[in-house]
GROMACS .gro file of C-alpha atoms in nm:
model
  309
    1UNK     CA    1  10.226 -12.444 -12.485
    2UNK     CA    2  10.116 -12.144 -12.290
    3UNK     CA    3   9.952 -12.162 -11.944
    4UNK     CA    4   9.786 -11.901 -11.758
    5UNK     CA    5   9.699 -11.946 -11.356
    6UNK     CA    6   9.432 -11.709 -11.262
    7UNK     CA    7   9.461 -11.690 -10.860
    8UNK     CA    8   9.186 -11.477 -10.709
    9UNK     CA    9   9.176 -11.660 -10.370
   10UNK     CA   10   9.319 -11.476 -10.097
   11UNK     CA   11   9.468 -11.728  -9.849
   12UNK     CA   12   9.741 -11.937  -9.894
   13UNK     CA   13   9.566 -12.280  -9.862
   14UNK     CA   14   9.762 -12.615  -9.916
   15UNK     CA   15   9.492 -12.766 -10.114
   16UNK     CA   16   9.506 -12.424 -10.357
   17UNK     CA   17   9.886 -12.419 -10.381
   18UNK     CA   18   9.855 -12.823 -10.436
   19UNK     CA   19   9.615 -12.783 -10.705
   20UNK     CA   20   9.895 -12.510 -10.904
   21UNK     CA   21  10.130 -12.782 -10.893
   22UNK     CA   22   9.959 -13.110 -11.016
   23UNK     CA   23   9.856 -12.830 -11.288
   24UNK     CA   24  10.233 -12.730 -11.335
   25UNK     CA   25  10.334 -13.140 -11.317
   26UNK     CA   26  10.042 -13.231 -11.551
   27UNK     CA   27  10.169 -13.005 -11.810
   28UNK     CA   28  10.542 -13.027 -11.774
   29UNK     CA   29  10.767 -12.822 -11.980
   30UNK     CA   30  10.500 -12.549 -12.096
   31UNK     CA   31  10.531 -12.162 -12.038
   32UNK     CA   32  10.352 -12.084 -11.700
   33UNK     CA   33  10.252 -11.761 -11.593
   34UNK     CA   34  10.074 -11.669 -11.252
   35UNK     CA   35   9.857 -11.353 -11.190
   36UNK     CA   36   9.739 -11.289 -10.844
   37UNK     CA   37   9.463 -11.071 -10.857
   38UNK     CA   38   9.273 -11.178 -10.535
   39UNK     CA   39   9.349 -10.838 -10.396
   40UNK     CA   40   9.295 -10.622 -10.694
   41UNK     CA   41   9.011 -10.436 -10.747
   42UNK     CA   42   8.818 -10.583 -11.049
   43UNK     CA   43   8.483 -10.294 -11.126
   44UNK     CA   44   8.183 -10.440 -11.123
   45UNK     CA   45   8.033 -10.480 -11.454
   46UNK     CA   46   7.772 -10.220 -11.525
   47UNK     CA   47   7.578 -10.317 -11.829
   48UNK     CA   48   7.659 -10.055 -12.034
   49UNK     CA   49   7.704 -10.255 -12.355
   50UNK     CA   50   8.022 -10.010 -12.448
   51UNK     CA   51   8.224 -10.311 -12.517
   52UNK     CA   52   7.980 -10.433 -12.778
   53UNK     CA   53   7.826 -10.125 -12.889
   54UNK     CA   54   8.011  -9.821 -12.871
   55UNK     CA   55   8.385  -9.975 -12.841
   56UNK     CA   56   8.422 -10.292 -12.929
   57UNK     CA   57   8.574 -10.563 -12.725
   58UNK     CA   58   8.702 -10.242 -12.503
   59UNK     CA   59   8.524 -10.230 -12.142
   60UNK     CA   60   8.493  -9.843 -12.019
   61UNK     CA   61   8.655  -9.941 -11.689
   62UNK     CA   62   9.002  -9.795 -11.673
   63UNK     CA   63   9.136 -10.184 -11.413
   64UNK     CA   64   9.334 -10.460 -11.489
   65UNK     CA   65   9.093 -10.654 -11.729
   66UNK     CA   66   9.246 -10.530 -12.028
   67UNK     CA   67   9.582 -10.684 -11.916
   68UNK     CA   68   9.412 -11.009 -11.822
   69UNK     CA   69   9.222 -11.032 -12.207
   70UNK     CA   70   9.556 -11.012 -12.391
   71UNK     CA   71   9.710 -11.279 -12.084
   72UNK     CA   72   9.400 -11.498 -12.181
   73UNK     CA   73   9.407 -11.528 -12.554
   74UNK     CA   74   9.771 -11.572 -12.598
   75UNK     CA   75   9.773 -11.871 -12.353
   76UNK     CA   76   9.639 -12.246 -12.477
   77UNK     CA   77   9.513 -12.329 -12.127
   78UNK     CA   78   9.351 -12.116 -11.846
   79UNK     CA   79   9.333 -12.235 -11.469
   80UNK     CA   80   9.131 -12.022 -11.200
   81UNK     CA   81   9.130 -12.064 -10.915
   82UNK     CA   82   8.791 -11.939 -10.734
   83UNK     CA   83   8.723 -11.798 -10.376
   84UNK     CA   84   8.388 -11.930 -10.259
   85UNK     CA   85   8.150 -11.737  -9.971
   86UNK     CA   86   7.829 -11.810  -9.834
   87UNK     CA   87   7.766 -12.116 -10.071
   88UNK     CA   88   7.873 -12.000 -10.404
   89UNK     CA   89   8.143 -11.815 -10.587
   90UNK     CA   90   8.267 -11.514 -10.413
   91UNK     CA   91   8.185 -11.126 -10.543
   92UNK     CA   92   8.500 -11.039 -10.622
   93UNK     CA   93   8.565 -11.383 -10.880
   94UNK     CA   94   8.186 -11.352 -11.031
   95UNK     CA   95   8.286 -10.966 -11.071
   96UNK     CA   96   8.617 -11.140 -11.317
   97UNK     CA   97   8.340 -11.385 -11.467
   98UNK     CA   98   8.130 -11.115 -11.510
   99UNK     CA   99   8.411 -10.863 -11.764
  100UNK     CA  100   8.507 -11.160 -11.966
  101UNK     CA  101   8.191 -11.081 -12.163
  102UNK     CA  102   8.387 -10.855 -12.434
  103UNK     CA  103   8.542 -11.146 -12.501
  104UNK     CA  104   8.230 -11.207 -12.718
  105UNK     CA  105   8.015 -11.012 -12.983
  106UNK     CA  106   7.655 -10.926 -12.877
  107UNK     CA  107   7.506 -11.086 -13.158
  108UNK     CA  108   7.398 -11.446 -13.123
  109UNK     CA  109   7.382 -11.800 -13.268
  110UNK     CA  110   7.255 -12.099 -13.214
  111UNK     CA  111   7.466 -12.366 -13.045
  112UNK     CA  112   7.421 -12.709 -12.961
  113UNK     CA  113   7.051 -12.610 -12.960
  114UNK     CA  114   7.113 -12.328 -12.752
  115UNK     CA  115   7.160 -11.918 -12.803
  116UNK     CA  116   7.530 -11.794 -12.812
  117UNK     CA  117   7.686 -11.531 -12.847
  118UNK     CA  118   7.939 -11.529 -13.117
  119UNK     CA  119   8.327 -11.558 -13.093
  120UNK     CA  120   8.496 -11.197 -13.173
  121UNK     CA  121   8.887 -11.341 -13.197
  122UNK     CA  122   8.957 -11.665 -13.368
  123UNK     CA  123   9.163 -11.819 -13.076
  124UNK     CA  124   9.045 -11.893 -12.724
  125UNK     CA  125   9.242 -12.084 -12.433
  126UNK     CA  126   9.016 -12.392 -12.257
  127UNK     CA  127   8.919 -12.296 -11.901
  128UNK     CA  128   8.967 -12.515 -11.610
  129UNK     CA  129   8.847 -12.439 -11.280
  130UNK     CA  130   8.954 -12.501 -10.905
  131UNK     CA  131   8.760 -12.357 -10.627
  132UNK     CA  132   8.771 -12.336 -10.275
  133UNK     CA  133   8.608 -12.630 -10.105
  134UNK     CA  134   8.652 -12.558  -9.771
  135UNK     CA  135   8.355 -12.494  -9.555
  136UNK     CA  136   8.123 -12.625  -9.832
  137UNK     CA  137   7.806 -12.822  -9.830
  138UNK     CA  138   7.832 -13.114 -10.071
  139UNK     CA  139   7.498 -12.914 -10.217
  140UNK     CA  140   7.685 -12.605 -10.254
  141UNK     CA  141   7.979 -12.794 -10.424
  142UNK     CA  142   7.744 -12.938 -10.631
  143UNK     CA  143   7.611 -12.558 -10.730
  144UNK     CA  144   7.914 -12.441 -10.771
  145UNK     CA  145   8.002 -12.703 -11.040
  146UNK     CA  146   7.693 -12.689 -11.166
  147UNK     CA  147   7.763 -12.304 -11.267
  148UNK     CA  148   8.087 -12.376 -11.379
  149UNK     CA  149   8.010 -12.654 -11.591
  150UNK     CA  150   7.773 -12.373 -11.757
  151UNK     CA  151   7.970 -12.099 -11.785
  152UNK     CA  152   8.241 -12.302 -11.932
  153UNK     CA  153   7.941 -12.390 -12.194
  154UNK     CA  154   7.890 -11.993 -12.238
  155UNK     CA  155   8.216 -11.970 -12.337
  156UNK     CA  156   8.223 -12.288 -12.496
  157UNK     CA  157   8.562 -12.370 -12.356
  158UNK     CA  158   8.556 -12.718 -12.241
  159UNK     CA  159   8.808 -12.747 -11.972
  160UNK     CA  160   8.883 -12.980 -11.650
  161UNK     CA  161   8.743 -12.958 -11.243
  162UNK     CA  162   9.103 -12.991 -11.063
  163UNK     CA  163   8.989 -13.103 -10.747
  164UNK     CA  164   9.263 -13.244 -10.425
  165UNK     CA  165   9.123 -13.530 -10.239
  166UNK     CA  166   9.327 -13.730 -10.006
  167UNK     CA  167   9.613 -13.503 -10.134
  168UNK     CA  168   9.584 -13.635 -10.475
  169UNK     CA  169   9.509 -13.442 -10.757
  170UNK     CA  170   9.179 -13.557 -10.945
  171UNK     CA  171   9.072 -13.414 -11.298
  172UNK     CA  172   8.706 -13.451 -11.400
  173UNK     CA  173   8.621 -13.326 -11.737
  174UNK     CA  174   8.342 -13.060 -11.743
  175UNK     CA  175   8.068 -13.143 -11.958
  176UNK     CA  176   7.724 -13.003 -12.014
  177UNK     CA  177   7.485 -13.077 -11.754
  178UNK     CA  178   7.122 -13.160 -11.817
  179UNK     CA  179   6.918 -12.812 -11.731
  180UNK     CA  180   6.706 -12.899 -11.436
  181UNK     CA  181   6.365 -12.959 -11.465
  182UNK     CA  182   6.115 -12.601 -11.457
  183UNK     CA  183   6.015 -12.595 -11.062
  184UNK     CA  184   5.622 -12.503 -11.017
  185UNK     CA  185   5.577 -12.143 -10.965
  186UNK     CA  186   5.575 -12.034 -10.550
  187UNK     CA  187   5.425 -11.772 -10.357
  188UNK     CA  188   5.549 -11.497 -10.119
  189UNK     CA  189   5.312 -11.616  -9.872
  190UNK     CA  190   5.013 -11.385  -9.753
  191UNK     CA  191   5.131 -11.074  -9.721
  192UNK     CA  192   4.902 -10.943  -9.475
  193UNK     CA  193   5.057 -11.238  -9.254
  194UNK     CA  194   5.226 -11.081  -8.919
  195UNK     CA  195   5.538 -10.977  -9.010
  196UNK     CA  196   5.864 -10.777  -8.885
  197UNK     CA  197   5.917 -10.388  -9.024
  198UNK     CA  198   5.896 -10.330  -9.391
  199UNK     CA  199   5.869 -10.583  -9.739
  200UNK     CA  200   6.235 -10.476  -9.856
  201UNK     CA  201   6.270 -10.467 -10.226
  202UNK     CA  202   6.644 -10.492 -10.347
  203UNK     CA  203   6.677 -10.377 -10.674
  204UNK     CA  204   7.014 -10.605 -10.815
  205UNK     CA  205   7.050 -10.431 -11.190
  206UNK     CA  206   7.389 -10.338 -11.218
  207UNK     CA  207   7.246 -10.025 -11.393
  208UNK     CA  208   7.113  -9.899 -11.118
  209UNK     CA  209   6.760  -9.709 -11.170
  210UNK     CA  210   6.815  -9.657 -11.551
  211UNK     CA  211   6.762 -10.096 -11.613
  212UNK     CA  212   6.479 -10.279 -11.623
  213UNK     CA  213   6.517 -10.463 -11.294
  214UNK     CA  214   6.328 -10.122 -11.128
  215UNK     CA  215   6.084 -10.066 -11.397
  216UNK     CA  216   5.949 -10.450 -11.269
  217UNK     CA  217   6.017 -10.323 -10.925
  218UNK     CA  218   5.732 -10.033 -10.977
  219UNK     CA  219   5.494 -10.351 -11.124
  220UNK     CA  220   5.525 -10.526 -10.834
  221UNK     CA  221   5.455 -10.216 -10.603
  222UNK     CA  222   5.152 -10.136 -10.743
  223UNK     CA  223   5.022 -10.508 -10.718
  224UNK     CA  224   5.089 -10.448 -10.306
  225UNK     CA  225   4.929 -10.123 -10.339
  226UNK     CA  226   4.589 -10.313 -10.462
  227UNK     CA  227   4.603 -10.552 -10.161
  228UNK     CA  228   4.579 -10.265  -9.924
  229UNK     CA  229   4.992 -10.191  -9.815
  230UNK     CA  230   5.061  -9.850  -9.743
  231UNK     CA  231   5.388  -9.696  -9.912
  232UNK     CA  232   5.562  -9.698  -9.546
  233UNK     CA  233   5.534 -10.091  -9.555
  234UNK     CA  234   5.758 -10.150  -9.818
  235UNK     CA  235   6.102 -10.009  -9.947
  236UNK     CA  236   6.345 -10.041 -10.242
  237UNK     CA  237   6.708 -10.062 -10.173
  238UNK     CA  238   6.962 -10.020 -10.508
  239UNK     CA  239   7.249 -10.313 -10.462
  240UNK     CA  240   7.453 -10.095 -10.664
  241UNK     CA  241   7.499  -9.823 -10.388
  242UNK     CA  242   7.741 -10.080 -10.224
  243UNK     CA  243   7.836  -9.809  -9.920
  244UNK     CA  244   7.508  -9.899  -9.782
  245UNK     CA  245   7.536 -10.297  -9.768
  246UNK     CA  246   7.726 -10.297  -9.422
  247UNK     CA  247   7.437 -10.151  -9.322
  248UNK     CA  248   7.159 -10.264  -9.503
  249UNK     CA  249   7.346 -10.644  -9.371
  250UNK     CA  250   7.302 -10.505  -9.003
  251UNK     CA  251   6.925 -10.421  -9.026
  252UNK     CA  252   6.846 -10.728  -9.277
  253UNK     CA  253   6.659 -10.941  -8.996
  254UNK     CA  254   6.487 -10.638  -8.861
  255UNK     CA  255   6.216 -10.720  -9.161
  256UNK     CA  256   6.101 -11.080  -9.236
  257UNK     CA  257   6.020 -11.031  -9.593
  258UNK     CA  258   6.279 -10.938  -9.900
  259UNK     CA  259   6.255 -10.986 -10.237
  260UNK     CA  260   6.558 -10.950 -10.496
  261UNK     CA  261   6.516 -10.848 -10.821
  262UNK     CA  262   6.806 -10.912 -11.066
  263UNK     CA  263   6.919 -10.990 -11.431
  264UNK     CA  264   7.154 -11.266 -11.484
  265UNK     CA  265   7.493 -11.204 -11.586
  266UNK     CA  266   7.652 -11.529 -11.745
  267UNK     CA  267   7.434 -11.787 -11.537
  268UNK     CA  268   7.388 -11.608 -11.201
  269UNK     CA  269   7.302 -11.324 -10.987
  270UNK     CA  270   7.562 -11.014 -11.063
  271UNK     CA  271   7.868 -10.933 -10.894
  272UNK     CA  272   7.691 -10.673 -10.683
  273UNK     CA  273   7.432 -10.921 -10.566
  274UNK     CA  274   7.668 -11.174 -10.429
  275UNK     CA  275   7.860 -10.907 -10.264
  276UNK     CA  276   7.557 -10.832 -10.046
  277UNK     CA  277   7.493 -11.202 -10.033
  278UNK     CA  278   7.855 -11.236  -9.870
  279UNK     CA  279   7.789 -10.953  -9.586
  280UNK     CA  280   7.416 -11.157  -9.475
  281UNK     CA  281   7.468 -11.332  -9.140
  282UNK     CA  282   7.209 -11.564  -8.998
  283UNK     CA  283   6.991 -11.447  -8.739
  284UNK     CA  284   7.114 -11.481  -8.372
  285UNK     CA  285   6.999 -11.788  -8.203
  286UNK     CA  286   6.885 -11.528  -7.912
  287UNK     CA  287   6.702 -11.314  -8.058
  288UNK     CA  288   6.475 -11.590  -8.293
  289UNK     CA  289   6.145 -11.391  -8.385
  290UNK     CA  290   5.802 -11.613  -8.436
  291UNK     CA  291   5.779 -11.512  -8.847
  292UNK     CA  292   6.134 -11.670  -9.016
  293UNK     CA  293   6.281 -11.456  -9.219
  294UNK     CA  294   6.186 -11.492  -9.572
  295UNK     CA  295   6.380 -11.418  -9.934
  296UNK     CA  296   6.253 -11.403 -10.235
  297UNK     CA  297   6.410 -11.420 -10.598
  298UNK     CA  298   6.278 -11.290 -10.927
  299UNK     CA  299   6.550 -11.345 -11.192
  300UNK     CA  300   6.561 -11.191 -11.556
  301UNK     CA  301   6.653 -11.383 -11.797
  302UNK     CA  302   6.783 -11.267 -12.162
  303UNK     CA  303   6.755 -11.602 -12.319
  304UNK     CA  304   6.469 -11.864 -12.351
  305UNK     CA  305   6.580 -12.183 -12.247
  306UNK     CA  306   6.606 -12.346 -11.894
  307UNK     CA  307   6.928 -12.349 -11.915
  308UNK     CA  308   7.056 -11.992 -11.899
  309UNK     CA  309   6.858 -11.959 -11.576
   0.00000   0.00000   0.00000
């Protein structure tokens, strides 16, 4: 038996390093292999579809995915083991969830009443998962295993939660979760409501201006256009220029009102997303303005069911 540990978590916590070795003890005697890869640079998934279309099961970035596809089929079981920021998986691990996709063929099937894609090899390891707990919410836990549970589903590799508590190893067995009910459409609010600077637009495609996240962008614009906002009230910010999110962070509670545009790539927002998401700092307690600051999501989805979203 063949184990692979995934480690993108920077820090050397106990609970991490105790979580490797009930793994190591609960499979005694089996081939284990340990990649740290929480400080190298994994490229951001760009959408391209030249791993489905153009070369199959062969991602155009030159990193060290390709080494981590053959570590992951040869091995029986797979372990990762997750950095978490601001309430959810970190950029850099949802930029590794994010490449395992040409893992898979484009093409889909149906599967346990939901759409799949298809299996390109004819061997794949089960996943487990172990994330960082520390500095969690017991809601954000709960969101975080939430996702988990479905991209495990995705993949269709059924695999364990390896959680420590009281220093004692606990394995629950990922199934899948019940998609939540459909929530009743909101509103933005009125948007001639007093409010700070501009309406800040973030386009989140990871193709930039040549997806459809913009194209939506420009349908939304012209619906503020008809209620009377000027082309100086508003502005769109690409989330894939990531030299500007330092900045873009900085000035984020100089406006009250952003919306974020994105597709979803295998259950959530993209890797570029959360990477903005991790730079966001609440506003100052001294410097509270009258109108919060609001955020709004619009979220494509490639797949009809609940579920996916």
């Amino acid at each position: 038996m063949k184990l692979t540990i995934i480690d993108l978590h920077p820090a050397a916590l106990l609970e991490k390093e105790a979580a490797i070795d009930a793994y190591r003890e609960r499979y005694a005697g089996a081939e284990v292999e340990v990649l740290s890869l929480a400080d190298t640079p994994i490229k951001d998934c760009i959408g391209c579809w030249s791993c489905w279309v153009k070369t199959p099961g062969q991602c155009i970035h030159r990193d060290i995915m390709p080494t981590v596809y053959e570590k992951l089929l040869s091995s029986d079981r797979v372990l990762f083991l997750f950095p978490t920021a601001n309430g959810f998986l970190s950029g850099h691990a949802k930029a590794f969830i994010d490449r395992l996709i040409p893992l898979y063929h484009p093409s889909i099937q149906f599967h346990a009443g939901e759409m799949m894609h298809y299996y390109r090899y004819s061997h794949y390891p089960t996943f487990d998962m172990w994330w960082d707990h520390s500095d969690l919410t017991a809601a954000e836990d709960q969101a975080i295993e939430c996702y988990c549970i479905r991209m495990n589903h995705h993949f269709r590799q059924y695999g364990d939660t390896l959680r420590i508590i009281d220093g004692k190893a606990v394995l629950t067995l990922q199934q899948n979760g019940e998609a939540p009910a459909d929530q009743p459409w909101g509103s933005m609010g009125a948007l001639k409501e007093v409010r700070r600077g501009k309406i800040i637009l973030y386009n989140g495609s990871p193709r930039g201006k040549k997806g459809n996240s913009l194209i939506l962008l420009n349908e939304i614009i012209k619906g503020f256009e008809q209620l009377g906002l000027a082309s100086d009230d508003y502005e769109i910010r690409d989330l894939i220029d990531q030299r500007s999110h330092d900045a873009w962070a900085a000035d984020f509670h100089t406006h009250s009102h952003h919306l974020f545009l994105f597709p979803l790539y295998v259950h959530a927002m993209p890797s570029i997303v959360m990477k903005f998401f991790e730079k966001l700092q609440p506003m100052p307690a001294d410097s509270r303005h009258n109108s919060p600051t609001q955020m709004t999501f619009v979220v494509q989805s490639g797949f009809p069911e609940s579920h996916q979203s």
